[in-house]
mmCIF file of C-alpha atoms in Angstrom:
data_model
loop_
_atom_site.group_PDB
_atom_site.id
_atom_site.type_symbol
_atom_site.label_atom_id
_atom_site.label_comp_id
_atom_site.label_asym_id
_atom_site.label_seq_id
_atom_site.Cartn_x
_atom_site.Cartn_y
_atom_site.Cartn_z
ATOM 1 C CA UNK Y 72 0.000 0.000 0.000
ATOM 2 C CA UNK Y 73 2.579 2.862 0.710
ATOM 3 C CA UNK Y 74 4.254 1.951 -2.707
ATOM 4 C CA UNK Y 75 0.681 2.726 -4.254
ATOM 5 C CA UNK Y 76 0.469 -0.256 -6.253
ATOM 6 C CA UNK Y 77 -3.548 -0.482 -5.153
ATOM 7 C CA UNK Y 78 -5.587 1.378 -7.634
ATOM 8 C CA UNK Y 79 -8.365 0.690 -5.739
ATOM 9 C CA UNK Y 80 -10.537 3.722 -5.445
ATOM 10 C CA UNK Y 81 -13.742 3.425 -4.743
ATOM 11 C CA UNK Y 82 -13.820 -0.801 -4.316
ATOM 12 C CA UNK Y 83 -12.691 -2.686 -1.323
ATOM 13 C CA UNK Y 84 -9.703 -5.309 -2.432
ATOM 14 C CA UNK Y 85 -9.481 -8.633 -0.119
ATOM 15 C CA UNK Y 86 -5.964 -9.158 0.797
ATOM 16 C CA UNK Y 87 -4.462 -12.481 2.306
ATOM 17 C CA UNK Y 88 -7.416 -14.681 1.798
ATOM 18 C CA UNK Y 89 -9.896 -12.281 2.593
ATOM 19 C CA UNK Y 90 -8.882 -11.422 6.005
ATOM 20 C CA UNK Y 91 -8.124 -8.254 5.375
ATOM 21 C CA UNK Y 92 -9.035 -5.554 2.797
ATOM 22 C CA UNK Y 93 -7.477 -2.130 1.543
ATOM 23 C CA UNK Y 94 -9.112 0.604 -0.267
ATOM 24 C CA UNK Y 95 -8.100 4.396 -1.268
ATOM 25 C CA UNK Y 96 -10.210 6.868 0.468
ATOM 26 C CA UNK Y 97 -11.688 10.130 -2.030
ATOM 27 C CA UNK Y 98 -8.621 12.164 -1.030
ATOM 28 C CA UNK Y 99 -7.026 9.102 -3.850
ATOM 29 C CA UNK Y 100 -4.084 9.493 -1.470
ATOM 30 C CA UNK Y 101 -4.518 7.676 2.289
ATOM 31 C CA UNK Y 102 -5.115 3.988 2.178
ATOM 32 C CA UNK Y 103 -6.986 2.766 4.982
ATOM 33 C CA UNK Y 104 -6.179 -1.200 5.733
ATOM 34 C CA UNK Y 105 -9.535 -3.011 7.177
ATOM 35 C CA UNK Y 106 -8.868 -6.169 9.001
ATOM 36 C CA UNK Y 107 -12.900 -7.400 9.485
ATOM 37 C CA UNK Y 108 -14.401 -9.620 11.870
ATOM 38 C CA UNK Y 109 -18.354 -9.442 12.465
ATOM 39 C CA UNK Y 110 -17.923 -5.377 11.387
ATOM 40 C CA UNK Y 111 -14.828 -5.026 14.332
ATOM 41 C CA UNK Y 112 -11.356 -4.768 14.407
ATOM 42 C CA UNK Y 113 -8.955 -2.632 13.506
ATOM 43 C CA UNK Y 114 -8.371 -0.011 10.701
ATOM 44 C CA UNK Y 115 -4.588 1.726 9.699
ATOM 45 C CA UNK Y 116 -4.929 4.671 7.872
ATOM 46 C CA UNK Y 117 -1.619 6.457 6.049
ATOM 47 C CA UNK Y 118 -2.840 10.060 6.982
ATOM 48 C CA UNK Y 119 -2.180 12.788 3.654
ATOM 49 C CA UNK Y 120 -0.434 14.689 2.823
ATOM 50 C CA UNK Y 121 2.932 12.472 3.609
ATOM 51 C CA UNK Y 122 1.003 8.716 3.092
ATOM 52 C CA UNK Y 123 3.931 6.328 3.891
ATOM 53 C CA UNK Y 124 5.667 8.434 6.596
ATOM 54 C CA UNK Y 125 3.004 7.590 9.294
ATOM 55 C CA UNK Y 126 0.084 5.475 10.345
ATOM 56 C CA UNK Y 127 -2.504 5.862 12.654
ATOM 57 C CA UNK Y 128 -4.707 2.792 13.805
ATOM 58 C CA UNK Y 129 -7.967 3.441 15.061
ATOM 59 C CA UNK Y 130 -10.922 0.763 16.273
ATOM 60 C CA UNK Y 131 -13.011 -0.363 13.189
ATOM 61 C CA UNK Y 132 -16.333 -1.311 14.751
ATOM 62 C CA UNK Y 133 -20.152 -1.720 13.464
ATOM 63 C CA UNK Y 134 -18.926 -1.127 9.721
ATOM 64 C CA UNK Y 135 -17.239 2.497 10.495
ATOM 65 C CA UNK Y 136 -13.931 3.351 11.690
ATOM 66 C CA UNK Y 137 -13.762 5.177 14.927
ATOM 67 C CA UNK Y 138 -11.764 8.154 14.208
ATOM 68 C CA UNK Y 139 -12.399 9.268 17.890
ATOM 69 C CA UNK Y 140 -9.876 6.840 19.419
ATOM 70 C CA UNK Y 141 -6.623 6.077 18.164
ATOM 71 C CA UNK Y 142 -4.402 3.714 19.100
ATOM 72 C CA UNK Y 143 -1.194 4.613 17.698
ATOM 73 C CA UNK Y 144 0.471 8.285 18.256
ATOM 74 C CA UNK Y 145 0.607 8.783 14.690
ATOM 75 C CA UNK Y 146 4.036 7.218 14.263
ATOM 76 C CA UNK Y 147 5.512 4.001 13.630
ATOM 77 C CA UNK Y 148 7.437 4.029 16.448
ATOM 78 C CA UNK Y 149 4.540 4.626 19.101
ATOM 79 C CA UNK Y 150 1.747 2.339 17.724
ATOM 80 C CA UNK Y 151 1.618 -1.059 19.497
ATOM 81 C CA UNK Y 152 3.810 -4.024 17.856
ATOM 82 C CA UNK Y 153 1.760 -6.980 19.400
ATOM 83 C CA UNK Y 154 -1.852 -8.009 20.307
ATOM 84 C CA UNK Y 155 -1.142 -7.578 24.041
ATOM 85 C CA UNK Y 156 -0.345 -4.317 23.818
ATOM 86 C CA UNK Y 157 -3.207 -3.387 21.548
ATOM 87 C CA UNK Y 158 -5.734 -5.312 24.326
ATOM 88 C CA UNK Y 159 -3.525 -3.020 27.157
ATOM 89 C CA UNK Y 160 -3.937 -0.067 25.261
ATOM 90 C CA UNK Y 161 -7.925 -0.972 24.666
ATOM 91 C CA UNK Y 162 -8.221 -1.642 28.597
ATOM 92 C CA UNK Y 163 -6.419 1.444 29.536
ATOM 93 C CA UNK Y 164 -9.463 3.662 27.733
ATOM 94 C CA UNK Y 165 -12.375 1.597 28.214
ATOM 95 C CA UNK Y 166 -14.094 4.848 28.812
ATOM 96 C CA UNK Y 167 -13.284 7.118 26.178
ATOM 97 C CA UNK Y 168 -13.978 3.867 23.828
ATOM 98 C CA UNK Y 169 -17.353 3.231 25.288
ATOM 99 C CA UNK Y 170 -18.036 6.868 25.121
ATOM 100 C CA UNK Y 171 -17.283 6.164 21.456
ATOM 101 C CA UNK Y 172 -18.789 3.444 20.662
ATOM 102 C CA UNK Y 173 -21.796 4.180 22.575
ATOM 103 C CA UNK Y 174 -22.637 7.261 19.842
ATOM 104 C CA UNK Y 175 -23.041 3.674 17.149
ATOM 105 C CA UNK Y 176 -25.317 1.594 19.308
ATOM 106 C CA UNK Y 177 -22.416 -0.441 20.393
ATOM 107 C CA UNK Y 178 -20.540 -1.123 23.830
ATOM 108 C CA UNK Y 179 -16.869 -1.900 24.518
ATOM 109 C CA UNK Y 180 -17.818 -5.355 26.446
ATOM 110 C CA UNK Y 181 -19.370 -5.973 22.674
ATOM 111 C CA UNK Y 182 -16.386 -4.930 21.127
ATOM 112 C CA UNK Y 183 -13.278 -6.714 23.441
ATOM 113 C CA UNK Y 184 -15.340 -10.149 23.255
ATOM 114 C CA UNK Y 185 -15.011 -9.809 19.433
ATOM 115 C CA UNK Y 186 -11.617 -7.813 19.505
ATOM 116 C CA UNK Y 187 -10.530 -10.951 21.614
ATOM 117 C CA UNK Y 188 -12.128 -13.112 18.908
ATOM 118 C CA UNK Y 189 -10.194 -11.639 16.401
ATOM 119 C CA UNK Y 190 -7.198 -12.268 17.994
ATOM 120 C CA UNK Y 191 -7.843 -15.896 18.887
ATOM 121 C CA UNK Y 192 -8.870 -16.653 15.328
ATOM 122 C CA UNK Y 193 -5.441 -14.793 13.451
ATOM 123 C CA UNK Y 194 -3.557 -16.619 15.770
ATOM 124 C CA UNK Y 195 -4.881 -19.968 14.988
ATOM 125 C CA UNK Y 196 -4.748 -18.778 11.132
ATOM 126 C CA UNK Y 197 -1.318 -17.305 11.341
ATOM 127 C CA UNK Y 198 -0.040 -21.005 13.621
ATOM 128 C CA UNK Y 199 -1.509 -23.423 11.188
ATOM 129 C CA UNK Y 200 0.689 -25.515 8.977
ATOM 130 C CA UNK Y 201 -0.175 -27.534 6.058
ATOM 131 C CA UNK Y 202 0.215 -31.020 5.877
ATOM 132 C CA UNK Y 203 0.977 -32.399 2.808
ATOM 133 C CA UNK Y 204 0.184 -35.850 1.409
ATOM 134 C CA UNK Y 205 0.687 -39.070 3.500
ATOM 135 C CA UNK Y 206 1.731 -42.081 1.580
#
């Protein structure tokens, strides 16, 4: 995506067997990177004018991002490297995230049991190893 080989504008593209999918927002600059699970999880969006240089990662939740919340400080070096620092950083604003979610008929409870699915489930996908024929 930062090397803008996905001319994607206005259709979503599934990446990596469908598990996640990237699109180009109007601006035809910032790609925003949707990794779905029963309209949750996250989103990273390369911010314009300097796509590439930073990304922000925000909750993706009820089919809209959550620009409210982010959970990255807008660099590369700030945004959290592994799923228990995403769950830590989730935890640590339960509030401001229910406040958010609240405005979308949702609830953070609702969102951490799926958040936690999500996690579960790319682990498993991400761990399993093909067996190839027996003879």
């Amino acid at each position: 995506m930062k090397r803008g080989e996905f001319n994607n504008y206005p259709n979503l593209i599934p990446l990596h067997q469908g598990l996640a999918y990237t699109v180009k927002l109007p601006d035809m600059v910032t790609n925003l990177l949707i990794v779905p699970y029963e309209y949750t999880g996250l989103a990273y969006i390369e911010p314009s004018p300097n796509p590439g240089n930073t990304i922000n990662i925000f909750p993706y939740y009820l089919g809209q991002v959550i620009e409210e919340f982010e959970l990255s400080h807008g660099t590369d070096l700030h945004k959290p490297s592994t799923e228990e620092a995403v769950l830590e950083k989730l935890y640590k604003h339960a509030w401001e995230l229910e406040k958010a979610m609240a405005a979308r008929g949702g609830s953070f409870e609702d969102y951490m049991m799926k958040m936690k699915g999500l996690i579960d489930f790319l682990r498993y996908f991400n761990s399993a190893v093909k067996i190839g024929k027996i003879s």
